[in-house]
Tab-separated table of C-alpha atoms in Angstrom:
chain	number	residue	atom	x	y	z
A	57	GLN	CA	8.788	4.906	3.479
A	58	MET	CA	5.991	7.415	4.018
A	59	HIS	CA	3.581	5.254	1.996
A	60	PHE	CA	4.437	2.116	3.983
A	61	ALA	CA	3.921	4.039	7.224
A	62	THR	CA	0.482	5.131	5.957
A	63	ILE	CA	-0.469	1.525	5.174
A	64	LEU	CA	0.586	0.367	8.649
A	65	ASN	CA	-1.362	3.142	10.355
A	66	GLU	CA	-4.534	2.275	8.423
A	67	ILE	CA	-4.118	-1.425	9.257
A	68	LYS	CA	-3.619	-0.501	12.917
A	69	ASN	CA	-6.949	1.354	12.893
A	70	GLU	CA	-8.680	-1.834	11.717
A	71	VAL	CA	-6.997	-4.501	13.846
A	72	ALA	CA	-5.892	-2.586	16.940
A	73	GLY	CA	-7.879	0.628	17.092
A	74	GLY	CA	-7.511	1.006	20.874
A	75	THR	CA	-3.722	0.931	20.896
A	76	ASP	CA	-1.134	3.662	20.639
A	77	LEU	CA	0.954	2.904	17.556
A	78	SER	CA	4.166	4.655	16.686
A	79	ILE	CA	6.172	3.861	13.575
A	80	LYS	CA	9.887	4.504	13.657
A	81	ILE	CA	11.936	4.465	10.475
A	82	ARG	CA	15.589	3.725	11.069
A	83	PRO	CA	18.084	5.766	9.032
A	84	LEU	CA	19.899	4.030	6.196
A	85	THR	CA	23.302	2.627	7.031
A	86	LYS	CA	26.213	3.411	4.731
A	87	GLY	CA	26.061	1.365	1.531
A	88	SER	CA	22.589	0.053	2.357
A	89	VAL	CA	19.498	0.336	0.181
A	90	GLN	CA	17.125	-1.226	2.675
A	91	PHE	CA	15.103	0.429	5.371
A	92	ASP	CA	13.508	-0.875	8.529
A	93	ILE	CA	10.102	0.077	9.853
A	94	VAL	CA	9.880	-0.678	13.543
A	95	ILE	CA	6.453	-1.011	15.112
A	96	ASN	CA	6.133	-0.164	18.806
A	97	ILE	CA	2.729	-0.781	20.292
A	98	SER	CA	1.800	0.019	23.868
A	99	TRP	CA	-1.209	1.046	25.897
A	100	LEU	CA	-1.486	4.684	26.829
A	101	GLN	CA	-0.429	3.611	30.317
A	102	ALA	CA	2.851	2.521	28.683
A	103	LEU	CA	2.409	-1.029	29.942
A	104	PHE	CA	3.944	-3.927	28.051
A	105	SER	CA	1.514	-6.822	27.768
A	106	ALA	CA	0.996	-10.051	25.876
A	107	GLU	CA	-2.095	-8.476	24.293
A	108	ASN	CA	0.016	-5.711	22.741
A	109	VAL	CA	2.417	-8.280	21.305
A	110	ALA	CA	-0.585	-10.035	19.748
A	111	TYR	CA	-1.722	-6.734	18.193
A	112	ALA	CA	1.743	-6.152	16.721
A	113	ALA	CA	1.719	-9.656	15.228
A	114	ALA	CA	-1.772	-9.071	13.814
A	115	ILE	CA	-0.667	-5.829	12.125
A	116	VAL	CA	2.339	-7.474	10.461
A	117	SER	CA	0.268	-10.519	9.471
A	118	THR	CA	-2.419	-8.286	7.960
A	119	LEU	CA	0.188	-6.296	6.001
A	120	THR	CA	1.698	-9.494	4.608
A	121	SER	CA	-1.726	-10.925	3.713
A	122	LEU	CA	-2.762	-7.633	2.088
A	123	PHE	CA	0.317	-7.726	-0.157
A	124	GLN	CA	-0.354	-11.381	-1.002
A	125	VAL	CA	-3.940	-10.519	-2.046
A	126	ARG	CA	-2.675	-7.618	-4.202
A	127	LEU	CA	-0.073	-9.934	-5.757
A	128	TRP	CA	-2.740	-12.530	-6.512
A	129	LEU	CA	-5.534	-10.265	-7.793
A	130	LYS	CA	-3.226	-7.816	-9.646
A	131	GLY	CA	-5.839	-5.070	-9.283
A	132	LYS	CA	-8.617	-7.108	-10.916
A	133	LYS	CA	-12.133	-7.271	-9.505
A	134	PRO	CA	-13.109	-10.757	-8.223
A	135	THR	CA	-15.748	-12.600	-10.253
A	136	LYS	CA	-17.364	-14.113	-7.130
A	137	ILE	CA	-17.254	-13.368	-3.392
A	138	GLU	CA	-18.612	-15.582	-0.597
A	139	VAL	CA	-18.410	-14.666	3.108
A	140	LYS	CA	-18.000	-17.581	5.538
A	141	GLY	CA	-17.589	-16.422	9.137
A	142	ASP	CA	-14.321	-14.532	9.481
A	143	LYS	CA	-13.143	-15.622	6.016
A	144	VAL	CA	-13.979	-14.439	2.492
A	145	ILE	CA	-13.829	-16.943	-0.391
A	146	VAL	CA	-12.754	-15.026	-3.493
A	147	THR	CA	-12.976	-16.392	-7.032
A	148	ILE	CA	-11.260	-14.803	-10.003
A	149	GLU	CA	-11.520	-16.665	-13.292
A	150	ASP	CA	-10.891	-20.312	-12.275
A	151	GLN	CA	-8.840	-19.594	-9.152
A	152	ILE	CA	-10.200	-19.608	-5.591
A	153	ILE	CA	-8.489	-18.141	-2.543
A	154	GLU	CA	-9.513	-17.802	1.104
A	155	ILE	CA	-8.835	-14.382	2.627
A	156	ASP	CA	-9.202	-13.102	6.181
A	157	ARG	CA	-12.306	-10.883	6.385
A	158	ILE	CA	-10.405	-7.882	7.821
A	159	VAL	CA	-7.767	-8.124	5.076
A	160	TYR	CA	-10.475	-8.195	2.400
A	161	LYS	CA	-12.266	-5.270	4.015
A	162	ILE	CA	-9.079	-3.178	3.951
A	163	TYR	CA	-8.398	-4.213	0.340
A	164	THR	CA	-11.893	-3.309	-0.882
A	165	GLU	CA	-12.995	-0.467	1.405
A	166	ASN	CA	-9.895	1.564	2.203
A	167	PRO	CA	-8.803	3.740	-0.747
A	168	ILE	CA	-6.077	5.335	1.423
A	169	VAL	CA	-4.318	1.967	1.641
A	170	ASP	CA	-4.873	1.346	-2.080
A	171	ILE	CA	-3.292	4.691	-3.024
A	172	ALA	CA	-0.393	4.201	-0.595
A	173	ILE	CA	0.366	0.745	-2.025
A	174	ARG	CA	0.351	2.042	-5.606
A	175	LYS	CA	2.414	5.150	-4.867
A	176	GLY	CA	4.856	3.219	-2.684
A	177	PHE	CA	5.565	0.657	-5.389
A	178	GLU	CA	5.642	3.312	-8.119
A	179	ALA	CA	8.415	5.060	-6.170
A	180	ILE	CA	10.317	1.787	-5.714
A	181	ASP	CA	9.830	0.848	-9.381
A	182	ARG	CA	11.454	4.118	-10.538
A	183	ASP	CA	14.755	2.973	-9.007
A	184	GLU	CA	16.140	0.478	-11.519
A	185	ASP	CA	18.643	-0.842	-8.972
A	186	VAL	CA	15.844	-2.305	-6.832
A	187	THR	CA	15.423	-6.008	-7.610
A	188	GLY	CA	12.623	-6.729	-5.162
A	189	VAL	CA	10.898	-6.039	-1.854
A	190	GLU	CA	10.974	-8.375	1.115
A	191	ILE	CA	9.202	-8.109	4.461
A	192	LEU	CA	11.067	-9.708	7.357
A	193	ASP	CA	9.988	-10.388	10.900
A	194	GLY	CA	12.036	-9.454	13.975
A	195	LYS	CA	14.125	-12.608	13.563
A	196	LYS	CA	14.922	-11.645	9.946
A	197	ASP	CA	12.797	-14.517	8.601
A	198	SER	CA	11.066	-13.719	5.306
A	199	LEU	CA	7.291	-13.210	5.495
A	200	ILE	CA	6.817	-12.285	1.834
A	201	SER	CA	9.180	-11.667	-1.065
A	202	ILE	CA	8.095	-9.622	-4.090
A	203	SER	CA	10.310	-9.657	-7.180
A	204	ARG	CA	10.655	-6.658	-9.493
A	205	SER	CA	8.762	-8.549	-12.196
A	206	SER	CA	5.698	-8.528	-9.903
A	207	PHE	CA	5.699	-4.763	-9.174
A	208	ASP	CA	2.987	-4.197	-11.800
A	209	ALA	CA	0.567	-6.164	-9.588
A	210	PHE	CA	0.933	-3.330	-7.051
A	211	THR	CA	1.092	-0.344	-9.400
A	212	THR	CA	-1.935	-1.355	-11.488
A	213	PRO	CA	-5.096	0.521	-10.393
A	214	ASN	CA	-7.510	-1.550	-8.309
A	215	GLU	CA	-10.673	-2.140	-10.397
A	216	ILE	CA	-12.778	-2.185	-7.218
A	217	TYR	CA	-12.248	1.575	-6.929
A	218	ASP	CA	-12.968	2.366	-10.602
A	219	SER	CA	-16.415	3.770	-9.785
A	220	LEU	CA	-15.087	6.067	-7.058
A	221	VAL	CA	-14.012	9.636	-7.737
A	222	ARG	CA	-10.558	10.032	-6.265
A	223	LYS	CA	-9.271	13.236	-4.762
A	224	GLU	CA	-5.597	13.187	-3.879
A	225	THR	CA	-3.755	15.914	-2.021
A	226	THR	CA	-0.072	16.218	-2.819
A	227	SER	CA	2.338	18.422	-0.928
A	228	GLY	CA	6.076	18.874	-0.606
A	229	GLU	CA	6.838	17.562	-4.106
A	230	SER	CA	8.664	19.308	-6.940
A	231	LEU	CA	6.589	20.534	-9.858
A	232	THR	CA	8.516	21.101	-13.081
A	233	ILE	CA	6.982	23.219	-15.830
A	234	LEU	CA	7.237	21.506	-19.206
A	235	LYS	CA	5.065	23.691	-21.447
A	236	ILE	CA	3.369	27.060	-20.927
A	237	VAL	CA	0.440	28.001	-23.183
A	238	PHE	CA	-1.237	31.404	-22.759
A	239	ASP	CA	-3.974	30.799	-25.326
A	240	LYS	CA	-7.445	30.567	-23.788
A	241	GLY	CA	-8.726	27.043	-23.198
A	242	TYR	CA	-5.295	25.345	-23.306
A	243	LYS	CA	-3.660	23.622	-20.367
A	244	TRP	CA	-0.076	23.924	-19.162
A	245	GLN	CA	2.023	20.762	-18.941
A	246	PHE	CA	4.081	19.732	-15.912
A	247	TYR	CA	6.120	16.896	-14.449
A	248	LEU	CA	5.001	15.865	-10.947
A	249	SER	CA	6.877	13.032	-9.218
A	250	GLY	CA	8.118	11.854	-12.611
A	251	ARG	CA	4.611	11.803	-14.125
A	252	LYS	CA	3.528	14.110	-16.954
A	253	ILE	CA	0.349	15.987	-16.025
A	254	SER	CA	-1.746	18.818	-17.485
A	255	ALA	CA	-3.493	21.560	-15.535
A	256	THR	CA	-5.296	24.841	-16.144
């Protein structure tokens, strides 16, 4: 849930930077494995307006489009990019897709969103009982449905960021010691969030 909240906040900064966005996560109901993220957008003056509703719709639309792009590209770098007004024409192998310019900008220039998508789906993928992820609108209509067989499209590293040096800060997670080596030059081994890592 934390990763999805991060994605929404980053999208908000792109499409509705002047608004006050709060994300509320409803607690799980008994016997439920789903969670709801509720977006409340209002001006600092706490006024409800048609413009704010449009911003909320734009945030949800951008999130859905971002997931569709990730599902389509599967982390691969496009072979050709052409900008036409507010759209980006992306070619990968023999396939062509038209993407909103803001969505493409977030996908290619925001490593925070990229990391949050990967970590969010890695966490979901670890639960074998999860069969898929679906984003619904306020009327419970499906905006996008992602089956478990497509999770690798979201957990695969994005090739666009291959040349960047990533620095990730992790806090509040359990670190389990697997192997301690006191000999000089050797690293200890740990489990962090289910991943085996080595560190000096």
